[in-house]
Structures are given as C-alpha cells and as structure tokens.
Short mmCIF file of N, CA, C and O in Angstrom, two decimals:
data_model
loop_
_atom_site.label_atom_id
_atom_site.label_comp_id
_atom_site.label_asym_id
_atom_site.label_seq_id
_atom_site.Cartn_x
_atom_site.Cartn_y
_atom_site.Cartn_z
N UNK A 1 0.65 -1.22 0.10
CA UNK A 1 -0.22 -0.03 -0.19
C UNK A 1 1.16 1.38 0.44
O UNK A 1 1.92 1.57 0.86
N UNK A 2 0.74 2.25 -0.41
CA UNK A 2 1.39 3.30 -0.80
C UNK A 2 0.93 4.10 0.63
O UNK A 2 -0.09 4.48 1.06
N UNK A 3 1.86 4.65 1.34
CA UNK A 3 1.44 5.66 2.08
C UNK A 3 1.03 6.65 2.00
O UNK A 3 0.87 7.93 2.20
N UNK A 4 2.33 7.72 0.89
CA UNK A 4 1.78 9.01 0.28
C UNK A 4 0.82 9.02 -1.04
O UNK A 4 1.03 7.82 -1.87
N UNK A 5 -0.55 9.76 -0.66
CA UNK A 5 -1.62 9.96 -1.34
C UNK A 5 -1.87 8.26 -1.06
O UNK A 5 -2.17 7.77 -2.19
N UNK A 6 -2.59 7.60 -0.53
CA UNK A 6 -3.24 6.38 -0.18
C UNK A 6 -4.25 6.17 -0.60
O UNK A 6 -5.15 7.28 -0.94
N UNK A 7 -4.92 4.84 -0.91
CA UNK A 7 -6.64 4.82 -1.11
C UNK A 7 -7.46 4.68 -0.03
O UNK A 7 -8.40 4.43 -0.22
N UNK A 8 -6.53 4.32 1.45
CA UNK A 8 -7.59 4.32 2.37
C UNK A 8 -6.22 4.67 3.77
O UNK A 8 -5.27 4.88 3.05
N UNK A 9 -6.92 4.73 4.76
CA UNK A 9 -6.00 4.95 5.79
C UNK A 9 -5.14 3.82 5.93
O UNK A 9 -5.73 2.53 5.85
N UNK A 10 -4.16 4.01 6.57
CA UNK A 10 -3.29 3.13 7.78
C UNK A 10 -3.35 3.22 8.50
O UNK A 10 -2.91 4.06 9.32
N UNK A 11 -3.03 2.25 9.51
CA UNK A 11 -2.59 1.83 10.90
C UNK A 11 -1.50 1.95 11.12
O UNK A 11 -0.88 1.55 10.83
N UNK A 12 -1.39 3.14 12.26
CA UNK A 12 0.33 3.15 12.79
C UNK A 12 0.00 2.76 13.96
O UNK A 12 -0.98 3.24 15.11
N UNK A 13 0.89 2.73 14.47
CA UNK A 13 1.25 2.18 15.76
C UNK A 13 2.71 2.75 16.81
O UNK A 13 3.33 2.60 15.79
N UNK A 14 2.52 3.18 18.20
CA UNK A 14 3.70 4.19 18.55
C UNK A 14 3.61 3.43 20.12
O UNK A 14 2.99 2.79 20.53
N UNK A 15 5.07 3.80 20.15
CA UNK A 15 5.22 2.89 21.71
C UNK A 15 5.77 4.06 22.66
O UNK A 15 6.74 4.87 22.20
N UNK A 16 5.22 4.70 23.35
CA UNK A 16 5.37 5.65 24.69
C UNK A 16 6.25 4.72 25.52
O UNK A 16 5.40 4.22 26.67
N UNK A 17 7.46 5.13 25.63
CA UNK A 17 8.30 3.91 26.66
C UNK A 17 8.74 5.43 27.78
O UNK A 17 9.63 6.42 27.04
N UNK A 18 8.46 4.82 28.45
CA UNK A 18 8.57 5.95 29.66
C UNK A 18 9.82 5.18 30.89
O UNK A 18 9.02 4.13 31.26
N UNK A 19 10.62 5.90 31.38
CA UNK A 19 11.12 5.39 32.57
C UNK A 19 11.82 6.25 33.45
O UNK A 19 12.37 7.47 32.79
N UNK A 20 11.50 6.06 34.79
CA UNK A 20 12.00 7.32 35.44
C UNK A 20 12.05 8.97 35.49
O UNK A 20 12.62 9.85 34.81
N UNK A 21 10.80 9.18 34.69
CA UNK A 21 10.16 10.28 34.56
C UNK A 21 10.45 10.86 33.16
O UNK A 21 10.71 12.39 33.11
N UNK A 22 11.56 9.76 32.20
CA UNK A 22 11.70 10.09 30.65
C UNK A 22 11.10 9.81 30.06
O UNK A 22 10.83 8.70 30.07
N UNK A 23 10.94 10.20 28.13
CA UNK A 23 10.63 9.68 27.69
C UNK A 23 11.44 9.61 26.49
O UNK A 23 12.09 10.12 25.90
N UNK A 24 10.98 8.64 25.68
CA UNK A 24 12.11 8.26 24.54
C UNK A 24 11.34 8.77 23.34
O UNK A 24 10.16 8.26 23.24
N UNK A 25 12.37 9.60 22.56
CA UNK A 25 11.62 10.28 21.61
C UNK A 25 12.67 10.00 20.92
O UNK A 25 13.94 9.44 20.95
N UNK A 26 12.05 10.29 19.05
CA UNK A 26 13.11 9.51 17.66
C UNK A 26 12.67 10.71 16.59
O UNK A 26 12.05 10.97 17.18
N UNK A 27 14.07 11.00 16.75
CA UNK A 27 13.92 12.37 15.64
C UNK A 27 13.50 11.36 14.12
O UNK A 27 14.45 10.62 13.45
N UNK A 28 12.18 11.50 13.53
CA UNK A 28 12.06 10.98 12.28
C UNK A 28 12.94 11.32 10.71
O UNK A 28 13.33 12.56 10.66
N UNK A 29 13.43 10.41 10.67
CA UNK A 29 14.08 10.25 9.23
C UNK A 29 13.59 10.26 7.53
O UNK A 29 14.27 10.25 6.73
N UNK A 30 12.19 9.81 7.79
CA UNK A 30 11.62 9.78 6.81
C UNK A 30 10.20 10.73 7.33
O UNK A 30 9.88 11.16 7.67
N UNK A 31 9.37 11.02 5.50
CA UNK A 31 7.88 11.67 5.88
C UNK A 31 7.18 10.48 5.80
O UNK A 31 7.08 9.40 5.93
N UNK A 32 5.98 11.12 6.64
CA UNK A 32 5.95 12.32 7.17
C UNK A 32 6.85 12.71 8.22
O UNK A 32 6.77 11.80 8.85
N UNK A 33 6.75 13.80 8.54
CA UNK A 33 7.36 14.75 9.48
C UNK A 33 8.55 14.35 9.77
O UNK A 33 9.14 14.74 10.44
N UNK A 34 9.26 14.60 8.16
CA UNK A 34 10.65 14.10 8.35
C UNK A 34 11.62 15.10 9.26
O UNK A 34 10.94 16.88 9.06
N UNK A 35 12.51 15.19 10.12
CA UNK A 35 13.44 15.76 10.52
C UNK A 35 12.37 16.49 12.03
O UNK A 35 13.24 16.93 12.61
N UNK A 36 11.41 15.69 12.39
CA UNK A 36 11.13 15.98 13.18
C UNK A 36 10.92 14.83 14.64
O UNK A 36 11.23 13.89 14.60
N UNK A 37 10.64 15.19 15.88
CA UNK A 37 10.57 14.61 16.81
C UNK A 37 9.33 13.95 17.22
O UNK A 37 8.28 14.15 17.24
N UNK A 38 9.40 12.75 17.79
CA UNK A 38 7.94 11.81 17.89
C UNK A 38 8.42 10.68 18.56
O UNK A 38 9.53 10.25 19.21
N UNK A 39 7.69 9.67 18.81
CA UNK A 39 7.89 8.48 19.68
C UNK A 39 7.77 7.11 18.18
O UNK A 39 7.75 7.20 17.56
N UNK A 40 9.05 6.45 19.00
CA UNK A 40 8.83 4.85 17.93
C UNK A 40 7.78 4.50 17.41
O UNK A 40 6.99 4.32 18.47
N UNK A 41 7.84 4.29 15.87
CA UNK A 41 6.35 3.45 15.54
C UNK A 41 6.64 3.90 14.23
O UNK A 41 7.19 4.13 13.62
N UNK A 42 5.45 2.75 13.99
CA UNK A 42 5.35 2.60 12.41
C UNK A 42 4.25 2.27 12.25
O UNK A 42 2.85 1.93 13.02
N UNK A 43 3.86 1.64 10.47
CA UNK A 43 2.63 0.83 10.30
C UNK A 43 2.75 -0.32 10.59
O UNK A 43 3.73 -1.21 10.32
N UNK A 44 1.09 -1.23 10.78
CA UNK A 44 1.00 -2.54 10.65
C UNK A 44 1.52 -3.06 9.65
O UNK A 44 0.99 -2.60 8.37
N UNK A 45 2.14 -4.37 9.55
CA UNK A 45 2.05 -4.84 8.41
C UNK A 45 1.46 -6.15 8.35
O UNK A 45 0.60 -6.55 9.29
N UNK A 46 0.99 -6.65 7.13
CA UNK A 46 -0.03 -7.52 7.03
C UNK A 46 -0.02 -8.46 7.92
O UNK A 46 1.44 -9.18 7.82
N UNK A 47 -0.87 -9.28 8.57
CA UNK A 47 -1.05 -10.46 9.58
C UNK A 47 -0.40 -10.03 10.48
O UNK A 47 0.22 -11.20 11.92
N UNK A 48 0.22 -8.62 10.88
CA UNK A 48 0.92 -7.87 12.25
C UNK A 48 -0.32 -7.46 13.23
O UNK A 48 -0.68 -6.89 12.71
N UNK A 49 0.05 -8.09 14.71
CA UNK A 49 -1.08 -7.58 15.44
C UNK A 49 -0.67 -6.03 15.99
O UNK A 49 0.48 -5.46 16.25
N UNK A 50 -1.76 -4.78 16.42
CA UNK A 50 -1.13 -4.08 16.93
C UNK A 50 -0.14 -3.91 17.59
O UNK A 50 0.68 -3.31 18.31
N UNK A 51 0.00 -4.97 18.90
CA UNK A 51 0.93 -4.59 19.93
C UNK A 51 2.42 -5.39 19.58
O UNK A 51 3.43 -4.86 19.93
N UNK A 52 2.42 -6.46 18.61
CA UNK A 52 3.44 -6.64 18.14
C UNK A 52 4.26 -5.59 17.42
O UNK A 52 5.50 -5.83 17.53
N UNK A 53 3.37 -4.58 16.69
CA UNK A 53 3.95 -3.31 16.30
C UNK A 53 4.79 -2.66 16.63
O UNK A 53 5.68 -2.18 16.61
N UNK A 54 3.85 -2.11 17.52
CA UNK A 54 5.11 -1.43 18.83
C UNK A 54 6.05 -2.00 19.52
O UNK A 54 6.83 -1.21 19.36
N UNK A 55 6.25 -3.08 19.61
CA UNK A 55 7.43 -3.86 20.00
C UNK A 55 8.42 -4.02 19.06
O UNK A 55 9.66 -3.66 19.64
N UNK A 56 7.85 -4.60 17.83
CA UNK A 56 8.99 -4.34 16.53
C UNK A 56 9.33 -2.71 16.33
O UNK A 56 10.65 -3.07 16.38
N UNK A 57 8.42 -2.19 16.24
CA UNK A 57 8.68 -0.48 16.20
C UNK A 57 10.70 0.04 17.23
O UNK A 57 10.90 0.92 16.23
N UNK A 58 9.92 -0.25 18.11
CA UNK A 58 10.42 0.13 19.08
C UNK A 58 12.01 -0.46 19.51
O UNK A 58 13.16 0.14 19.13
N UNK A 59 11.94 -1.48 18.60
CA UNK A 59 13.29 -2.39 18.50
C UNK A 59 14.01 -2.03 17.09
O UNK A 59 15.37 -1.46 17.24
N UNK A 60 13.08 -1.66 16.01
CA UNK A 60 13.96 -1.13 14.85
C UNK A 60 14.15 0.03 14.64
O UNK A 60 15.36 0.49 14.26
N UNK A 61 13.72 0.76 15.67
CA UNK A 61 13.79 1.97 15.17
C UNK A 61 14.64 2.60 16.54
O UNK A 61 15.52 4.15 16.41
N UNK A 62 14.93 2.10 17.80
CA UNK A 62 15.50 2.63 18.60
C UNK A 62 16.92 2.14 19.65
O UNK A 62 16.98 2.39 20.68
N UNK A 63 16.14 0.36 18.95
CA UNK A 63 17.22 -0.46 19.78
C UNK A 63 16.76 -1.08 20.96
O UNK A 63 17.43 -1.94 22.01
N UNK A 64 15.78 -0.64 21.27
CA UNK A 64 14.97 -1.29 22.69
C UNK A 64 14.32 -2.20 22.78
O UNK A 64 13.29 -2.28 22.15
N UNK A 65 14.29 -3.68 23.75
CA UNK A 65 13.32 -4.40 24.18
C UNK A 65 12.10 -3.97 24.80
O UNK A 65 12.56 -3.16 25.98
N UNK A 66 10.91 -3.92 24.54
CA UNK A 66 10.58 -2.78 25.30
C UNK A 66 8.91 -4.53 26.21
O UNK A 66 8.65 -5.37 25.29
N UNK A 67 8.21 -3.45 26.99
CA UNK A 67 6.69 -4.47 27.41
C UNK A 67 5.85 -3.43 27.53
O UNK A 67 5.99 -2.24 28.03
N UNK A 68 4.68 -3.84 26.82
CA UNK A 68 3.56 -3.06 27.36
C UNK A 68 2.89 -3.12 28.18
O UNK A 68 2.86 -3.80 29.35
N UNK A 69 2.36 -1.60 29.16
CA UNK A 69 1.80 -1.32 30.15
C UNK A 69 0.52 -2.12 30.32
O UNK A 69 0.27 -2.91 31.37
N UNK A 70 -0.40 -2.13 29.71
CA UNK A 70 -1.55 -2.09 29.31
C UNK A 70 -1.59 -3.06 28.06
O UNK A 70 -1.11 -3.12 26.68
N UNK A 71 -3.22 -3.66 28.19
CA UNK A 71 -3.45 -4.25 26.68
C UNK A 71 -4.31 -3.48 25.89
O UNK A 71 -4.38 -3.87 24.31
N UNK A 72 -4.70 -2.25 25.76
CA UNK A 72 -5.43 -1.40 25.37
C UNK A 72 -4.31 -0.42 24.96
O UNK A 72 -3.78 0.18 25.85
N UNK A 73 -4.75 0.67 24.07
CA UNK A 73 -3.93 1.59 23.63
C UNK A 73 -4.20 2.78 24.39
O UNK A 73 -5.27 2.65 24.71
N UNK A 74 -3.60 3.75 24.42
CA UNK A 74 -3.86 4.71 25.50
C UNK A 74 -4.80 5.99 24.65
O UNK A 74 -5.15 6.66 25.19
N UNK A 75 -4.37 5.96 23.18
CA UNK A 75 -5.69 7.12 22.51
C UNK A 75 -5.33 5.89 21.12
O UNK A 75 -4.58 5.61 20.91
N UNK A 76 -6.34 6.79 20.58
CA UNK A 76 -6.35 6.51 19.10
C UNK A 76 -6.58 7.70 18.39
O UNK A 76 -7.74 8.50 18.70
N UNK A 77 -6.10 7.84 17.76
CA UNK A 77 -5.77 9.48 17.01
C UNK A 77 -5.87 9.52 15.10
O UNK A 77 -5.27 8.67 14.79
N UNK A 78 -6.40 10.31 15.00
CA UNK A 78 -6.12 10.62 13.21
C UNK A 78 -5.30 11.50 12.73
O UNK A 78 -4.90 12.57 13.29
N UNK A 79 -4.11 11.03 11.92
CA UNK A 79 -3.38 11.89 11.29
C UNK A 79 -3.43 12.41 9.82
O UNK A 79 -3.30 11.33 9.45
N UNK A 80 -4.01 13.57 9.76
CA UNK A 80 -3.78 13.53 8.29
C UNK A 80 -3.43 14.98 7.91
O UNK A 80 -3.35 15.61 8.28
N UNK A 81 -2.38 14.44 6.39
CA UNK A 81 -1.93 15.85 5.72
C UNK A 81 -2.20 15.84 4.40
O UNK A 81 -2.15 15.27 3.86
N UNK A 82 -2.50 17.54 4.61
CA UNK A 82 -2.49 17.98 3.00
C UNK A 82 -1.60 18.29 2.28
O UNK A 82 -0.91 19.21 3.20
N UNK A 83 -1.41 18.08 0.91
CA UNK A 83 -0.48 19.05 0.40
C UNK A 83 -0.68 20.49 -0.03
O UNK A 83 -1.72 20.80 0.16
N UNK A 84 -0.15 21.25 -0.66
CA UNK A 84 -0.53 22.44 -1.33
C UNK A 84 -1.67 22.75 -1.67
O UNK A 84 -1.95 23.84 -2.30
N UNK A 85 -2.11 21.82 -2.45
CA UNK A 85 -3.07 21.43 -3.55
C UNK A 85 -4.25 21.17 -2.52
O UNK A 85 -5.22 21.32 -3.01
N UNK A 86 -4.07 21.11 -1.64
CA UNK A 86 -5.41 20.75 -0.86
C UNK A 86 -5.83 19.23 -0.49
O UNK A 86 -6.24 18.74 -0.36
N UNK A 87 -4.70 18.30 -1.23
CA UNK A 87 -4.95 16.63 -1.84
C UNK A 87 -4.39 16.36 -0.43
O UNK A 87 -3.34 16.55 0.11
N UNK A 88 -5.06 15.17 -0.21
CA UNK A 88 -4.90 14.34 1.24
C UNK A 88 -3.36 13.54 0.88
O UNK A 88 -3.58 12.26 -0.18
N UNK A 89 -2.55 13.57 1.20
CA UNK A 89 -0.79 13.41 0.81
C UNK A 89 -0.79 12.38 2.33
O UNK A 89 -0.12 11.18 1.62
N UNK A 90 -0.93 11.92 3.09
CA UNK A 90 -0.48 11.21 4.31
C UNK A 90 -2.24 11.12 4.88
O UNK A 90 -2.83 12.09 5.42
N UNK A 91 -2.56 9.73 5.16
CA UNK A 91 -3.33 9.65 6.19
C UNK A 91 -3.72 8.19 7.20
O UNK A 91 -3.63 6.95 6.54
N UNK A 92 -3.11 8.42 8.55
CA UNK A 92 -2.98 7.69 9.29
C UNK A 92 -4.09 7.32 10.32
O UNK A 92 -4.11 8.64 11.11
N UNK A 93 -4.19 6.24 11.19
CA UNK A 93 -5.01 6.02 12.27
C UNK A 93 -4.29 5.72 13.17
O UNK A 93 -3.40 4.79 13.03
N UNK A 94 -3.66 6.71 14.10
CA UNK A 94 -2.51 6.05 15.29
C UNK A 94 -3.43 5.67 16.94
O UNK A 94 -4.01 5.91 16.95
N UNK A 95 -2.32 4.27 17.14
CA UNK A 95 -2.87 3.76 18.20
C UNK A 95 -1.16 3.98 19.16
O UNK A 95 -0.33 3.53 18.42
N UNK A 96 -1.37 4.21 20.20
CA UNK A 96 -0.02 4.99 21.01
C UNK A 96 -0.15 3.78 22.26
O UNK A 96 -1.70 3.67 22.93
N UNK A 97 1.01 3.26 22.09
CA UNK A 97 0.61 1.68 23.94
C UNK A 97 1.85 2.55 24.45
O UNK A 97 3.07 2.62 24.25
N UNK A 98 1.42 2.54 25.86
CA UNK A 98 2.37 2.85 26.76
C UNK A 98 3.19 1.71 27.26
O UNK A 98 3.07 0.05 27.27
N UNK A 99 4.65 1.64 27.24
CA UNK A 99 5.72 1.00 27.26
C UNK A 99 6.42 1.08 28.46
O UNK A 99 6.76 2.37 28.39
N UNK A 100 7.55 0.11 29.05
CA UNK A 100 8.60 0.30 29.16
C UNK A 100 9.36 -0.24 28.82
O UNK A 100 9.84 -0.97 28.38
N UNK A 101 10.93 0.16 29.10
CA UNK A 101 11.93 -0.63 28.67
C UNK A 101 12.46 -1.83 29.29
O UNK A 101 12.55 -1.80 30.86
N UNK A 102 12.74 -3.11 28.91
CA UNK A 102 13.32 -4.25 29.29
C UNK A 102 14.32 -4.70 28.95
O UNK A 102 15.34 -5.72 29.45
N UNK A 103 15.19 -3.70 27.56
CA UNK A 103 16.61 -4.14 27.80
C UNK A 103 16.66 -3.67 26.48
O UNK A 103 16.35 -2.85 25.84
N UNK A 104 18.30 -4.05 25.26
CA UNK A 104 18.62 -3.16 24.71
C UNK A 104 19.40 -1.82 24.72
O UNK A 104 19.10 -1.67 26.06
N UNK A 105 19.71 -1.53 24.20
CA UNK A 105 20.63 -0.17 24.32
C UNK A 105 19.98 1.26 23.24
O UNK A 105 19.66 0.68 22.19
N UNK A 106 19.74 1.98 23.78
CA UNK A 106 18.99 3.10 22.64
C UNK A 106 19.96 3.90 21.80
O UNK A 106 20.75 4.48 22.17
N UNK A 107 19.61 3.41 20.51
CA UNK A 107 20.62 3.94 19.43
C UNK A 107 19.32 3.70 18.10
O UNK A 107 18.52 3.45 17.95
N UNK A 108 19.89 4.93 17.34
CA UNK A 108 19.01 5.34 16.36
C UNK A 108 19.01 3.92 15.28
O UNK A 108 20.19 3.79 14.87
N UNK A 109 18.34 3.39 14.62
CA UNK A 109 18.31 2.57 13.62
C UNK A 109 17.18 2.81 12.66
O UNK A 109 17.05 3.76 13.10
N UNK A 110 17.17 1.65 11.73
CA UNK A 110 15.91 2.12 10.88
C UNK A 110 15.56 3.09 10.25
O UNK A 110 16.74 4.06 9.52
N UNK A 111 14.48 4.37 10.33
CA UNK A 111 14.32 5.37 9.74
C UNK A 111 14.00 6.41 10.62
O UNK A 111 13.55 7.23 10.80
N UNK A 112 15.51 6.38 11.78
CA UNK A 112 14.89 7.46 12.49
C UNK A 112 16.88 8.27 12.55
O UNK A 112 17.60 6.93 12.36
N UNK A 113 16.60 9.25 12.87
CA UNK A 113 18.24 9.79 13.00
C UNK A 113 19.04 9.98 14.27
O UNK A 113 19.97 9.86 14.08
N UNK A 114 18.39 10.22 15.23
CA UNK A 114 18.54 10.34 16.49
C UNK A 114 17.54 9.86 17.54
O UNK A 114 16.63 9.94 17.61
N UNK A 115 17.88 9.46 18.81
CA UNK A 115 16.85 9.20 19.59
C UNK A 115 17.60 9.84 21.02
O UNK A 115 18.79 9.79 21.41
N UNK A 116 16.91 10.33 22.09
CA UNK A 116 17.24 10.71 23.28
C UNK A 116 15.92 10.24 24.57
O UNK A 116 14.71 9.72 23.60
N UNK A 117 16.40 10.15 26.01
CA UNK A 117 15.03 9.93 26.66
C UNK A 117 15.63 11.23 27.31
O UNK A 117 16.08 12.14 28.23
N UNK A 118 13.88 11.90 27.04
CA UNK A 118 13.83 13.23 27.61
C UNK A 118 12.72 13.53 28.29
O UNK A 118 12.08 12.72 28.91
N UNK A 119 13.56 14.22 29.93
CA UNK A 119 12.88 14.31 30.79
C UNK A 119 11.14 15.34 30.83
O UNK A 119 11.37 16.01 29.71
N UNK A 120 10.21 14.35 30.86
CA UNK A 120 8.50 14.86 30.86
C UNK A 120 8.52 16.55 30.54
O UNK A 120 7.66 16.76 29.58
N UNK A 121 9.61 17.02 31.86
CA UNK A 121 8.85 18.72 31.55
C UNK A 121 9.77 19.03 30.14
O UNK A 121 9.31 20.44 30.51
N UNK A 122 10.82 18.63 29.91
CA UNK A 122 11.51 18.95 28.57
C UNK A 122 10.82 18.66 27.34
O UNK A 122 11.22 19.51 25.89
N UNK A 123 9.71 17.87 26.70
CA UNK A 123 9.61 16.90 26.14
C UNK A 123 8.90 18.11 24.85
O UNK A 123 9.59 18.46 23.60
N UNK A 124 8.00 19.08 25.41
CA UNK A 124 7.28 20.04 24.76
C UNK A 124 8.13 21.22 24.08
O UNK A 124 8.06 21.83 23.67
N UNK A 125 9.44 21.18 24.36
CA UNK A 125 10.77 22.15 23.91
C UNK A 125 10.98 21.70 22.37
O UNK A 125 11.60 22.39 21.71
N UNK A 126 10.98 20.34 22.46
CA UNK A 126 11.56 19.75 20.62
C UNK A 126 10.33 20.10 19.72
O UNK A 126 9.16 20.31 20.12
N UNK A 127 10.89 20.06 18.78
CA UNK A 127 10.07 20.54 17.52
C UNK A 127 9.18 18.83 17.03
O UNK A 127 10.03 18.04 16.40
N UNK A 128 8.45 18.91 17.95
CA UNK A 128 7.66 17.71 18.10
C UNK A 128 6.62 17.41 16.51
O UNK A 128 6.21 18.51 15.71
N UNK A 129 6.15 16.26 16.08
CA UNK A 129 5.01 16.22 15.08
C UNK A 129 3.93 16.45 15.85
O UNK A 129 3.67 16.65 16.99
N UNK A 130 2.86 17.13 14.72
CA UNK A 130 1.82 17.58 15.11
C UNK A 130 0.95 16.64 15.98
O UNK A 130 0.50 17.12 17.03
N UNK A 131 1.01 15.68 15.15
CA UNK A 131 0.12 14.63 16.21
C UNK A 131 0.62 13.93 17.11
O UNK A 131 0.02 13.50 18.24
N UNK A 132 2.04 14.01 17.68
CA UNK A 132 2.56 13.35 19.30
C UNK A 132 2.49 14.94 19.65
O UNK A 132 2.04 14.80 21.11
N UNK A 133 2.93 15.83 19.53
CA UNK A 133 2.10 17.08 20.38
C UNK A 133 0.67 17.17 20.75
O UNK A 133 1.00 17.59 22.13
N UNK A 134 0.10 16.74 19.89
CA UNK A 134 -1.52 17.23 20.41
C UNK A 134 -1.72 15.44 21.04
O UNK A 134 -2.02 15.76 22.67
N UNK A 135 -0.90 14.42 21.31
CA UNK A 135 -1.08 13.52 21.99
C UNK A 135 -0.48 14.07 23.53
O UNK A 135 -1.11 13.40 24.35
N UNK A 136 0.60 14.25 23.70
CA UNK A 136 1.58 14.47 24.99
C UNK A 136 1.08 15.52 25.45
O UNK A 136 0.35 15.58 26.51
N UNK A 137 0.27 16.77 24.70
CA UNK A 137 -0.95 17.46 25.57
C UNK A 137 -1.73 16.97 26.31
O UNK A 137 -2.17 17.37 27.61
N UNK A 138 -2.10 16.20 25.39
CA UNK A 138 -3.51 15.86 26.53
C UNK A 138 -3.09 14.38 27.04
O UNK A 138 -3.96 14.20 28.35
N UNK A 139 -2.15 13.40 26.95
CA UNK A 139 -1.87 12.72 28.10
C UNK A 139 -0.59 12.84 28.70
O UNK A 139 -0.24 11.66 30.06
N UNK A 140 -0.18 14.28 29.30
CA UNK A 140 0.86 14.92 29.92
C UNK A 140 1.23 14.21 31.82
O UNK A 140 1.80 13.24 31.86
N UNK A 141 -0.04 14.56 31.84
CA UNK A 141 -0.71 14.24 33.40
C UNK A 141 -0.67 12.69 33.68
O UNK A 141 0.06 12.20 34.60
N UNK A 142 -0.91 12.30 32.85
CA UNK A 142 -1.12 10.09 33.21
C UNK A 142 0.39 10.23 32.77
O UNK A 142 0.50 9.08 33.57
N UNK A 143 1.04 10.59 31.85
CA UNK A 143 2.65 10.19 32.10
C UNK A 143 3.24 10.31 33.06
O UNK A 143 4.57 9.57 33.53
N UNK A 144 3.31 11.73 33.77
CA UNK A 144 3.92 12.20 34.57
C UNK A 144 3.93 11.50 36.11
O UNK A 144 4.46 10.85 36.87
N UNK A 145 2.47 10.50 35.98
CA UNK A 145 2.29 9.49 36.74
C UNK A 145 2.36 8.28 36.98
O UNK A 145 2.95 7.36 37.62
N UNK A 146 2.88 7.73 35.90
CA UNK A 146 4.17 6.69 35.73
C UNK A 146 5.12 6.10 36.01
O UNK A 146 5.86 6.94 36.21
#
C-alpha cells in the first residue's frame, strides 16, 4: 500500500516508552514529519497485531526491547496531512501504547536519525510532529504519574 496519497487510511502504532520520568523520543528520518521528534512507531504489517507492531518498531527504530504496560492503547488519533493543493497526502489512524524498556541499548536505527531519553518537563521544547504534540498535551499528566 502506498503511504503517500493512499487509497485508504493506514494504521500506525507508537510506543510511548517511559522510564524514571523520561520519555524516549526519536527524530524522524522519513516523511511524514521528517526532521521532527516523535515516539518510535510505524505501520502495521499485513498479518501483524498492533501490540506486536509497537514492540517491533521500538526495536527497529531505537534498539530497545520493551514491554507494554496495558493491553489497550492510550489513545486513537487521526493524522491527516494535505499538500499545497489541498489533496490528502498522508492519512494515518494512530494507536499509542504505553511501554517500559526491558533491555537493549538506545541507539538510532532504521528510519530515525537520533534518539533521546527526554525528561517529561522538556518534551514540549522539542520540534514535535503535530500528532505527537497533540497526544502529549492530552496525556502529559497521565505520563507524569507513571
């Protein structure tokens, strides 16, 4: 399926990895959002469950083995980006799962250029993707309590 100008929405899954008051952020190396900061994540592959996607993407993008905190996503959000002509260029339905690291070494891999463990109070200072900024604002208090 084409990611740019798709014929239907694509399901994307993110891993919200929190440990000791810090959140794992990755700098995107590909569109949409290239050069902006977000959480590790990506598209669900055919035959793959959404929880398995979160675990796989965390390993692929930042080198961490994770465990999901709950069985249900923290949120479901739409991410739609239009081009300069107003055509729908990207359309994702995003599911974010709360997770904690259980192994591995934080290191950029796959389609990210940088990785960081950022104190929660500093996250909004980063140039975040629009969808992740909206998610973080909505769930910040919940993450601080984790």
